[in-house]
mmCIF file of C-alpha atoms in Angstrom:
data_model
loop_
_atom_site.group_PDB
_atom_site.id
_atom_site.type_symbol
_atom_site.label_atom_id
_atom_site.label_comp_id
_atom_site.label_asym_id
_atom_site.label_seq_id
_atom_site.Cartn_x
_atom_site.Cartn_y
_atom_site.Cartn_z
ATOM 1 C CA UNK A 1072 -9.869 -17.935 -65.886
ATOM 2 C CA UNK A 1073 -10.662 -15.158 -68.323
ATOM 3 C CA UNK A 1074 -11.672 -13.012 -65.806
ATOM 4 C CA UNK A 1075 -8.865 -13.429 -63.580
ATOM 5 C CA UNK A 1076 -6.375 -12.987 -66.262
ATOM 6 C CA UNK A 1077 -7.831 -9.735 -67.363
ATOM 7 C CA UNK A 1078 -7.258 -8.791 -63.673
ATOM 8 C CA UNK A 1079 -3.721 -10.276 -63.321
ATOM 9 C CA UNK A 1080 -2.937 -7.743 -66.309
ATOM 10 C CA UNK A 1081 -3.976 -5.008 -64.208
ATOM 11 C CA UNK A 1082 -1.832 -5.455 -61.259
ATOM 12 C CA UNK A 1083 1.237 -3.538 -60.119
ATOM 13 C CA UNK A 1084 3.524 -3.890 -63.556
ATOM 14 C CA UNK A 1085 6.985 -3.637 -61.654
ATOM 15 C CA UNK A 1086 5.692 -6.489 -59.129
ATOM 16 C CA UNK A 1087 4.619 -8.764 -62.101
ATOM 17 C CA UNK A 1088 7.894 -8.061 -64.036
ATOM 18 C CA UNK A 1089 9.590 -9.315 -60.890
ATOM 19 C CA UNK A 1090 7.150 -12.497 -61.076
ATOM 20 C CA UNK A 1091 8.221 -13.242 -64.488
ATOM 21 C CA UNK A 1092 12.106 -12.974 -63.802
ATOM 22 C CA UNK A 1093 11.706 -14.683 -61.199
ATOM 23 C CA UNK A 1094 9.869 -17.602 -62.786
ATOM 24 C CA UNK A 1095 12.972 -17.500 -66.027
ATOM 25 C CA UNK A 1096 15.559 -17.705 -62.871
ATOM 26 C CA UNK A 1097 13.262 -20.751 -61.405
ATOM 27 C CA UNK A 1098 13.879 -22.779 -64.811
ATOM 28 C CA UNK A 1099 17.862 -21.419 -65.030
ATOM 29 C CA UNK A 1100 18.160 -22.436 -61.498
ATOM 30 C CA UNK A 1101 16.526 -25.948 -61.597
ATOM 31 C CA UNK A 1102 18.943 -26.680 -65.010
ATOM 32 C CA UNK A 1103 21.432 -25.082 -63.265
ATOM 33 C CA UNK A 1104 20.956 -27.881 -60.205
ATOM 34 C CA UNK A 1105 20.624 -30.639 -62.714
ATOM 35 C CA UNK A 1106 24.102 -29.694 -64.806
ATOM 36 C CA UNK A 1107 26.146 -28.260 -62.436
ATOM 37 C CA UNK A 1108 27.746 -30.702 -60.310
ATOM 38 C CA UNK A 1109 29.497 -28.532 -57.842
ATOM 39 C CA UNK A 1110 28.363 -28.324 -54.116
ATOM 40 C CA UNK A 1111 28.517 -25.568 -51.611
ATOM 41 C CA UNK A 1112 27.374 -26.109 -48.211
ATOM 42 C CA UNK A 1113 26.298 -29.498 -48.489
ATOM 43 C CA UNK A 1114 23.793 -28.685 -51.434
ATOM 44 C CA UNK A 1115 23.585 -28.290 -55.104
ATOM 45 C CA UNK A 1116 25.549 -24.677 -55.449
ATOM 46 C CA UNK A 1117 22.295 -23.573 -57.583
ATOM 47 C CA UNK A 1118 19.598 -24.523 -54.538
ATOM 48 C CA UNK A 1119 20.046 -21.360 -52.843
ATOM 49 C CA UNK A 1120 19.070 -18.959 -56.461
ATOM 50 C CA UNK A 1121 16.498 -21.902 -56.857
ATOM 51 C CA UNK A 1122 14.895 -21.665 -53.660
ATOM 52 C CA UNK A 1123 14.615 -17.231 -53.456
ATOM 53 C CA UNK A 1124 13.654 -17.546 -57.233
ATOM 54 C CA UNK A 1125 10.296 -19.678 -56.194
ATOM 55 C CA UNK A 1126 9.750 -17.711 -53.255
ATOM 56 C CA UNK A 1127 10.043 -14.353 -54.823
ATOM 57 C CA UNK A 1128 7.653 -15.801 -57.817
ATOM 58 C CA UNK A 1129 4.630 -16.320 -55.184
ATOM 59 C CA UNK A 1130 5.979 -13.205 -52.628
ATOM 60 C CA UNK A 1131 5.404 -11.091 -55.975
ATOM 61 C CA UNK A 1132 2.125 -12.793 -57.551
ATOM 62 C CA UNK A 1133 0.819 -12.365 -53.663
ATOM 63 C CA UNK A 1134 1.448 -8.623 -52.974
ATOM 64 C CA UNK A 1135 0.615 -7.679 -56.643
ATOM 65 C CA UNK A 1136 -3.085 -9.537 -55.246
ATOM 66 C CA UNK A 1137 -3.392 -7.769 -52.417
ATOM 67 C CA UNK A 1138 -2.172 -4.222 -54.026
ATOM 68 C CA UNK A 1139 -5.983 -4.939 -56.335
ATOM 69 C CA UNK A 1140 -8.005 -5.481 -53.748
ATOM 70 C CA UNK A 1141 -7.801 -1.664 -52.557
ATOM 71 C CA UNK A 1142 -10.926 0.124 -53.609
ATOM 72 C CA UNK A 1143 -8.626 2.930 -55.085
ATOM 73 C CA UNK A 1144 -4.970 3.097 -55.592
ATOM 74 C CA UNK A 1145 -2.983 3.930 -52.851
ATOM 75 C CA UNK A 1146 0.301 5.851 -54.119
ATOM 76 C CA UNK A 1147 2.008 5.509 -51.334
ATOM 77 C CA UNK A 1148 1.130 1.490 -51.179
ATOM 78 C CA UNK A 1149 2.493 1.441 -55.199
ATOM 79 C CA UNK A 1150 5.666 3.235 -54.128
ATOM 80 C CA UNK A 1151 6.194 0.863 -51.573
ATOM 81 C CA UNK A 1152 5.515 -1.974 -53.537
ATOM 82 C CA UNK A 1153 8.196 -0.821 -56.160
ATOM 83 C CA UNK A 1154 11.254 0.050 -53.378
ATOM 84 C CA UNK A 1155 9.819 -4.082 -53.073
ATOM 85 C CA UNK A 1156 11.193 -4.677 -56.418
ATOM 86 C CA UNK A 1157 14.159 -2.831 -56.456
ATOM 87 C CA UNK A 1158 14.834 -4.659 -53.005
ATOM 88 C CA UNK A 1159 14.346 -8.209 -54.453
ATOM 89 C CA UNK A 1160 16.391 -7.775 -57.445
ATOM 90 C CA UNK A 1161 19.427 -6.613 -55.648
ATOM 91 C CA UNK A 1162 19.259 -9.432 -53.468
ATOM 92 C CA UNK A 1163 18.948 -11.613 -56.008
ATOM 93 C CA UNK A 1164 21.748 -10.393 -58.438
ATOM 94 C CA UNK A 1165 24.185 -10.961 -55.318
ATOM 95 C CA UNK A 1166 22.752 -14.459 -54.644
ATOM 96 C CA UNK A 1167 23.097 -15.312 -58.415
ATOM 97 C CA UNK A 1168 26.319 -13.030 -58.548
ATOM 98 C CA UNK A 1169 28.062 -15.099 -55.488
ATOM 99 C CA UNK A 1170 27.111 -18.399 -57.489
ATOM 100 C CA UNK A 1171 28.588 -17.856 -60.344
ATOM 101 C CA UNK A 1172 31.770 -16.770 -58.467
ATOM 102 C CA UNK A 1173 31.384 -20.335 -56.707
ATOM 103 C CA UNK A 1174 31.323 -19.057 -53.330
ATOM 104 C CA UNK A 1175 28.004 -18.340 -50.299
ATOM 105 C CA UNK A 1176 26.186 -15.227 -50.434
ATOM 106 C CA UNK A 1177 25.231 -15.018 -46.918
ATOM 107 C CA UNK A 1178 27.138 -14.851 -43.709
ATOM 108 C CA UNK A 1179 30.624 -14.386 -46.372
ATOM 109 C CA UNK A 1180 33.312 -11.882 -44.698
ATOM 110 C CA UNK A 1181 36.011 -13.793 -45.925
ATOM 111 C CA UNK A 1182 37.205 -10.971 -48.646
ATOM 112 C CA UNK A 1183 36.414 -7.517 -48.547
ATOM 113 C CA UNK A 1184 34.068 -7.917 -51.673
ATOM 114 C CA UNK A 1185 31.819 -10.786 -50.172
ATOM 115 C CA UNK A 1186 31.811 -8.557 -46.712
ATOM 116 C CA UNK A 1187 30.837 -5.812 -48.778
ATOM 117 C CA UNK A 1188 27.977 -7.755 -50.916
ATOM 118 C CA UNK A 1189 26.785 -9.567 -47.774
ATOM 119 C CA UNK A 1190 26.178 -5.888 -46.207
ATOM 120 C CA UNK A 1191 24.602 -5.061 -49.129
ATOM 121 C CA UNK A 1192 21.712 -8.020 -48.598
ATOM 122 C CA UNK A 1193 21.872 -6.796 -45.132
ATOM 123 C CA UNK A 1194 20.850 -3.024 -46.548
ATOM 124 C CA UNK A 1195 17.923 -4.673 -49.394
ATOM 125 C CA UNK A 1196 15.929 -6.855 -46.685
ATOM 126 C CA UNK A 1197 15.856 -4.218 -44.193
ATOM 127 C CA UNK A 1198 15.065 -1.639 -46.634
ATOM 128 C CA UNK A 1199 12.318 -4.330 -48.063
ATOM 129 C CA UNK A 1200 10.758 -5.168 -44.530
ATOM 130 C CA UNK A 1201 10.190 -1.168 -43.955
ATOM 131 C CA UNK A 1202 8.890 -1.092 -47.724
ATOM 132 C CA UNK A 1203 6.841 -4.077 -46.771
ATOM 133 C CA UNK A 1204 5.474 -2.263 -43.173
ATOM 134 C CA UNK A 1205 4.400 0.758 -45.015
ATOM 135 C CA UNK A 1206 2.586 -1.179 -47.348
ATOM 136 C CA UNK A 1207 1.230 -3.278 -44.403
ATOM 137 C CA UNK A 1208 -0.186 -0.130 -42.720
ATOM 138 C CA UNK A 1209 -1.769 1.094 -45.826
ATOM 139 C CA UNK A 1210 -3.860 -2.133 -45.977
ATOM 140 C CA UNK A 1211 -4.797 -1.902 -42.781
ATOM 141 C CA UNK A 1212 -6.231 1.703 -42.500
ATOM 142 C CA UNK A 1213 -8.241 0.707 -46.173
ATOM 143 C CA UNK A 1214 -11.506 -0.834 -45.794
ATOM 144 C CA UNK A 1215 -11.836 -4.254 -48.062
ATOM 145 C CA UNK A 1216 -14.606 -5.613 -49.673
ATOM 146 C CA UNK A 1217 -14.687 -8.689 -47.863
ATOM 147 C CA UNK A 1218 -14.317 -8.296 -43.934
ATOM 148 C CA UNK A 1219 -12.534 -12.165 -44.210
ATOM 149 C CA UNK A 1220 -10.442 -10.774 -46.490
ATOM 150 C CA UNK A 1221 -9.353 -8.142 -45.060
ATOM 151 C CA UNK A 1222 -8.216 -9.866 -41.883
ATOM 152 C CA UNK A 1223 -6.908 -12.401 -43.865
ATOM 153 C CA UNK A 1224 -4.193 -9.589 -46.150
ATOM 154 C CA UNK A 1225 -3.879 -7.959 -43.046
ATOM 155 C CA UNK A 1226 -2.714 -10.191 -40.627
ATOM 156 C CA UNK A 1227 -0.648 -12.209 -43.424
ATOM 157 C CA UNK A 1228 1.231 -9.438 -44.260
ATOM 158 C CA UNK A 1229 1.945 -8.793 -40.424
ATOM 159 C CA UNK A 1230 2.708 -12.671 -39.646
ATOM 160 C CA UNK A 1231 5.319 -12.188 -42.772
ATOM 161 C CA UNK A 1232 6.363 -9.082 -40.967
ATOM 162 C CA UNK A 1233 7.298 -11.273 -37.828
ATOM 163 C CA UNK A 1234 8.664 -14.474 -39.873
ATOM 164 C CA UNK A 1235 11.511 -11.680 -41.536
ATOM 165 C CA UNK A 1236 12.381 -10.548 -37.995
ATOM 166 C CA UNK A 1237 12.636 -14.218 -36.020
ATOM 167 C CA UNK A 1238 15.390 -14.746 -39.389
ATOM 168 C CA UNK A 1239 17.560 -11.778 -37.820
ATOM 169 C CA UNK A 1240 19.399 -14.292 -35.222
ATOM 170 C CA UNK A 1241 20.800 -15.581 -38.051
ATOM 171 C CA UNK A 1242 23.161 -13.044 -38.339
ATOM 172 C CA UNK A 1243 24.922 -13.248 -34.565
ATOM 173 C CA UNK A 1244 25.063 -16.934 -34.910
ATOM 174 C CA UNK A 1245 28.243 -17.757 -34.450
ATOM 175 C CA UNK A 1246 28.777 -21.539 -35.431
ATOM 176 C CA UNK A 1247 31.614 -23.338 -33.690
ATOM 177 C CA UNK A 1248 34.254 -24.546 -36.490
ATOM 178 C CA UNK A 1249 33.027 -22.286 -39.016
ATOM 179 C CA UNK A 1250 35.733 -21.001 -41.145
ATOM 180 C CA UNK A 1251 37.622 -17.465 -40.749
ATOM 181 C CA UNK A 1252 35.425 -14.676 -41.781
ATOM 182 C CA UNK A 1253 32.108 -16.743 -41.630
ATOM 183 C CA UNK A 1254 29.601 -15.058 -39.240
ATOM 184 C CA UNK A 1255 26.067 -15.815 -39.016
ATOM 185 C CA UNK A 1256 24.797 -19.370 -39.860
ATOM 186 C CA UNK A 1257 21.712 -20.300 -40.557
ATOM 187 C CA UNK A 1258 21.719 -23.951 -38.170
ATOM 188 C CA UNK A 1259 21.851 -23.251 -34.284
ATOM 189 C CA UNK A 1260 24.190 -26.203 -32.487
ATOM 190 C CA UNK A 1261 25.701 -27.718 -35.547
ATOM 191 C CA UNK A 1262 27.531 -26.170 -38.606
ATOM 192 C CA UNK A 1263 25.844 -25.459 -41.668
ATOM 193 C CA UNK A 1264 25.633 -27.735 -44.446
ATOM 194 C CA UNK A 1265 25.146 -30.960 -42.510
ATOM 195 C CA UNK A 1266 22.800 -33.765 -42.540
ATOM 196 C CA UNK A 1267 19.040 -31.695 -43.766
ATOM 197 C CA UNK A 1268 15.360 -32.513 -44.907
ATOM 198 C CA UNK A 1269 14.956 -32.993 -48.710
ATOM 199 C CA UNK A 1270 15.055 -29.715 -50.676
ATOM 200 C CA UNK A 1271 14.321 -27.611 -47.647
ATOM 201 C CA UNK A 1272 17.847 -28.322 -46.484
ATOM 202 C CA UNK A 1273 16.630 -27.555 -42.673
ATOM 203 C CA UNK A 1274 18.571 -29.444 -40.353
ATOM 204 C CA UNK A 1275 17.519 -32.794 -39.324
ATOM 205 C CA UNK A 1276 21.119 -32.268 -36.453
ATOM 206 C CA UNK A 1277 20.093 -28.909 -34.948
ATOM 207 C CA UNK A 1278 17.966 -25.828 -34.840
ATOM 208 C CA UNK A 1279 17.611 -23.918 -37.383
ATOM 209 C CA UNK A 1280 16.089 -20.407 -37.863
ATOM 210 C CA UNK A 1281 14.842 -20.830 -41.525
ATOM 211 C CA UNK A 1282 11.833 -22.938 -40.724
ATOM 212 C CA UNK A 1283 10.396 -20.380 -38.267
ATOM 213 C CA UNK A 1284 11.497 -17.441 -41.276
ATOM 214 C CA UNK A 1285 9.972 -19.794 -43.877
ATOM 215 C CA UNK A 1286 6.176 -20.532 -41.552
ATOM 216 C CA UNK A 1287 6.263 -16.484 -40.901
ATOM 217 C CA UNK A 1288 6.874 -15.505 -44.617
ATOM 218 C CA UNK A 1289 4.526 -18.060 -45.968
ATOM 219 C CA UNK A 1290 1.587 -16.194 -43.752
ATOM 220 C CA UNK A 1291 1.062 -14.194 -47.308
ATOM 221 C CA UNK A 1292 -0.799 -16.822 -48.942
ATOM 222 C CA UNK A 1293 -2.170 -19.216 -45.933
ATOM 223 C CA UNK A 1294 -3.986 -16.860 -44.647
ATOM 224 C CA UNK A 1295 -5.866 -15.642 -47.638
ATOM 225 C CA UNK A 1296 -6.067 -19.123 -48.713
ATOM 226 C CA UNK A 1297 -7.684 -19.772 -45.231
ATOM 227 C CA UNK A 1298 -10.258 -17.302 -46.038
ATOM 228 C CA UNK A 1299 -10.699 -18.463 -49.477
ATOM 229 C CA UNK A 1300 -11.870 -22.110 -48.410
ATOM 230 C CA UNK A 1301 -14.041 -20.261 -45.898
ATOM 231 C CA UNK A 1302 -16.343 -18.760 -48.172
ATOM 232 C CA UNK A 1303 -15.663 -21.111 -50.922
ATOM 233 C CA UNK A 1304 -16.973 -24.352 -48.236
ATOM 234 C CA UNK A 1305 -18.494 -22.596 -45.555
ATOM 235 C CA UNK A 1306 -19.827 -19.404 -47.192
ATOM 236 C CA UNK A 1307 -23.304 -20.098 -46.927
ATOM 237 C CA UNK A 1308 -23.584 -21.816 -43.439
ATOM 238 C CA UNK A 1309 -21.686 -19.089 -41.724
ATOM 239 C CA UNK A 1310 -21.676 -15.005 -41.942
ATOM 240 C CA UNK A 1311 -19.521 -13.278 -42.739
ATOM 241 C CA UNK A 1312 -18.269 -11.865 -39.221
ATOM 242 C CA UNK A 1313 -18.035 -15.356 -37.818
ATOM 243 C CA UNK A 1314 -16.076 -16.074 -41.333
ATOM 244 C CA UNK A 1315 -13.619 -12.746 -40.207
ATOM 245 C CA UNK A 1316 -13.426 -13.881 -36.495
ATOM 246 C CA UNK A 1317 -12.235 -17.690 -37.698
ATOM 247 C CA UNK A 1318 -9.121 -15.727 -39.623
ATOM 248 C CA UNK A 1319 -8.501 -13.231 -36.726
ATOM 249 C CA UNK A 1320 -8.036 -16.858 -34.565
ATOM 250 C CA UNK A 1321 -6.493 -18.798 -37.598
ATOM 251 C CA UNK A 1322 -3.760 -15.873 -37.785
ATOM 252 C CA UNK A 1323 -3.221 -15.668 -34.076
ATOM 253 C CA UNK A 1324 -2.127 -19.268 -34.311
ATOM 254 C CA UNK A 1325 -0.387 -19.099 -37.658
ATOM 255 C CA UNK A 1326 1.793 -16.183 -35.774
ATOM 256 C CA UNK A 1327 1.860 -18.406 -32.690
ATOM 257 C CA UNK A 1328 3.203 -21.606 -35.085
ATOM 258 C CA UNK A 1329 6.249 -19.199 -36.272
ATOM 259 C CA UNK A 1330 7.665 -18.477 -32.441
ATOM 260 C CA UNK A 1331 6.906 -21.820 -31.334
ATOM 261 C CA UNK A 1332 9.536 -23.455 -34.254
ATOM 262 C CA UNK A 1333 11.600 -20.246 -34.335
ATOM 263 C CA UNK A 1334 12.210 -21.274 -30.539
ATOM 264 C CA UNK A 1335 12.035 -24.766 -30.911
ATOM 265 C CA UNK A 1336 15.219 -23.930 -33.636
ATOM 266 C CA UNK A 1337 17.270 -21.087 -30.525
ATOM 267 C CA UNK A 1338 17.260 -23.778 -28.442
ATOM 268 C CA UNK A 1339 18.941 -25.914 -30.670
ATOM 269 C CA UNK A 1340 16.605 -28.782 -31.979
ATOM 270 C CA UNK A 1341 15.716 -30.093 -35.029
ATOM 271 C CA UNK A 1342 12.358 -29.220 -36.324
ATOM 272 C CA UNK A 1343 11.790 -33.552 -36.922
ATOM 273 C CA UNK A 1344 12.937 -34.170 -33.104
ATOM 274 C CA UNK A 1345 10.886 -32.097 -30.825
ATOM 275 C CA UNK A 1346 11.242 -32.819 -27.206
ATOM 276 C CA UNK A 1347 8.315 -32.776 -24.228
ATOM 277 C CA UNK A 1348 8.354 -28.847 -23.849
ATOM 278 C CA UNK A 1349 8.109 -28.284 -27.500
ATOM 279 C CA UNK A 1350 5.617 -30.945 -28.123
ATOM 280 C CA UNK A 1351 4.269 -29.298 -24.952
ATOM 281 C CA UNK A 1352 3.606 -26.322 -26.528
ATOM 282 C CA UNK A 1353 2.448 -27.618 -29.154
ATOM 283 C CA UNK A 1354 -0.220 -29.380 -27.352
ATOM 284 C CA UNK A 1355 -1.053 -25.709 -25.886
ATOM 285 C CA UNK A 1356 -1.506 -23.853 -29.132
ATOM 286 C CA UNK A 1357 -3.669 -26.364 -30.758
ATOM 287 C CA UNK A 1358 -6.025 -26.400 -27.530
ATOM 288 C CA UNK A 1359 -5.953 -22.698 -27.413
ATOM 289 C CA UNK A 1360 -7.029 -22.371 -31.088
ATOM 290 C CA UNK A 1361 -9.746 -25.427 -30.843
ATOM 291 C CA UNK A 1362 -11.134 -23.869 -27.924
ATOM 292 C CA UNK A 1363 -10.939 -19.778 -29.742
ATOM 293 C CA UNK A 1364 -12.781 -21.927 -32.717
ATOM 294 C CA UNK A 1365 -15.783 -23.433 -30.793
ATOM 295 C CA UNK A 1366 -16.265 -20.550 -28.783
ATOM 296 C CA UNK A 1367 -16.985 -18.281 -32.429
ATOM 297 C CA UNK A 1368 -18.870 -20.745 -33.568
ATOM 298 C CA UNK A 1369 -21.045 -21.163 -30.449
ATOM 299 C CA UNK A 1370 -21.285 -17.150 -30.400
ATOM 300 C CA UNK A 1371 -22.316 -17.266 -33.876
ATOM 301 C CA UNK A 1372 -25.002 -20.221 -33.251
ATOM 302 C CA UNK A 1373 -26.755 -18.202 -30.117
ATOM 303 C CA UNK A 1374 -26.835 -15.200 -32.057
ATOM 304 C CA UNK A 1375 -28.438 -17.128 -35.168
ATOM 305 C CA UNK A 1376 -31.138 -18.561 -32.869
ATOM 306 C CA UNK A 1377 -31.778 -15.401 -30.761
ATOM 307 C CA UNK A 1378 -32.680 -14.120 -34.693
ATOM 308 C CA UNK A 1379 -34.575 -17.180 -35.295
ATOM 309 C CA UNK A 1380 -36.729 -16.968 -31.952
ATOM 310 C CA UNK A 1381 -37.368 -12.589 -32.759
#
């Protein structure tokens, strides 16, 4: 714990001074959902600045991880990681801003200043996605340590890559019944706001294009997690290239998981509900993945008894 602390102090110092405003808006956001009785969208007004808080808290503590595994600092990876920052917090201070006015941050034309601070999100994520490519792209012409690993950083940050983009639809929805000036929505077939899963607020009526956004981003830490139990359980019954090809197949299907629900969500159906061609689907990836799985580990087995017979 020592150890890793020592490290932690180490990392990229705007990315951890993110992580720890962050984790002081997590704790003014969860009082904030607790004492503040007004509702906005059928949820506590404070969910939304609760919700990006947490997320920015592990997105941060993630990158500013994968930033110290390089072998030697990358200045243009640092740079990147700081636009990051910058990106985050002006998100943020709209999201918090828009609360404390008592109206939604996104999808909110309905005065020239929420039109204007919605573009402005519009601006920080795509700015924060090319931030977030470059930074992909320097991790992925860096050799790492640990070939797991490195498939593991690599393809999470590209899976997170994908989950940002399948979130863009979200921005042409237009919802029947919405009010004037509301443009984009967030549920596909029903309004926003209605009937939704605990916390997540996903609808439990429609589609909608957070879950696929929320498996995509999430890559960041399942997949190096993934590669963490690997060695951790598995390290010394299997080498390390069969180790790197089980996250090259555990990432396909990660990134395969995220299109499945963001089109599960386009066509308009609940992520709890999913009918035969979902389920269908479904049924597809996890063969296709079982089948990637046994066929490493039979590759690996031959090869370990063609060294056992030499």
């Amino acid at each position: 714990m020592t150890t890793l602390r020592n490290r932690a102090a180490g990392w990229h110092r705007p990315l951890m001074l993110l992580v720890s405003a962050m984790a002081v808006l997590t704790v003014v956001a969860a009082v904030g959902v607790v004492a503040d009785p007004r509702v906005l969208t059928g949820a506590p007004i404070w969910l939304k600045p609760l919700k990006f808080a947490i997320s920015f808290v592990l997105y941060g503590v993630t990158l500013a991880w994968m930033l110290s595994l390089l072998p030697r600092r990358s200045r243009a990876a640092e740079r990147a990681a700081t636009v990051i920052v910058a990106m985050s917090v002006l998100e943020m201070v709209v999201i918090v801003g828009q609360v404390l006015r008592g109206t939604t941050s996104h999808f909110n034309g309905t005065t020239t200043l929420n039109a204007v601070l919605f573009d402005v999100m519009g601006v920080a994520i795509t700015v924060l996605f090319a931030a977030q490519f470059v930074l992909a792209v320097v991790l992925a012409r860096r050799s790492l340590p640990d070939r797991a690993g490195g498939h593991a950083v690599r393809l999470g940050l590209a899976v997170s890559l994908l989950g940002m983009l399948v979130a863009f639809p979200m921005v042409v929805q237009r919802p029947a019944g919405a009010a004037a000036g509301i443009s984009g929505a967030h549920s596909v077939g029903v309004p926003d706001g209605g009937p939704g899963l605990p916390l997540l607020g996903w609808s439990t009526t429609g589609g909608d294009l957070r879950v696929g956004h929320f498996v995509g981003m999430h890559a960041l830490q399942a997949l190096p997690l993934l590669a963490i139990l690997l060695d951790r359980f598995l390290g010394a019954r299997l080498d390390e290239l069969t180790r790197a090809r089980l996250v090259l197949v555990g990432g396909t299907a990660y990134a395969g998981l995220t299109l499945l629900v963001t089109g599960q969500a386009l066509r308009g159906q609940p992520l709890v509900a999913p009918d035969a061609l979902t389920l269908a689907a479904a049924g597809v990836l996890v063969a296709a993945t079982a089948t990637a799985t046994t066929l490493v580990l039979a590759r690996r087995s031959r090869r370990t008894g063609v060294v056992l017979v030499g």
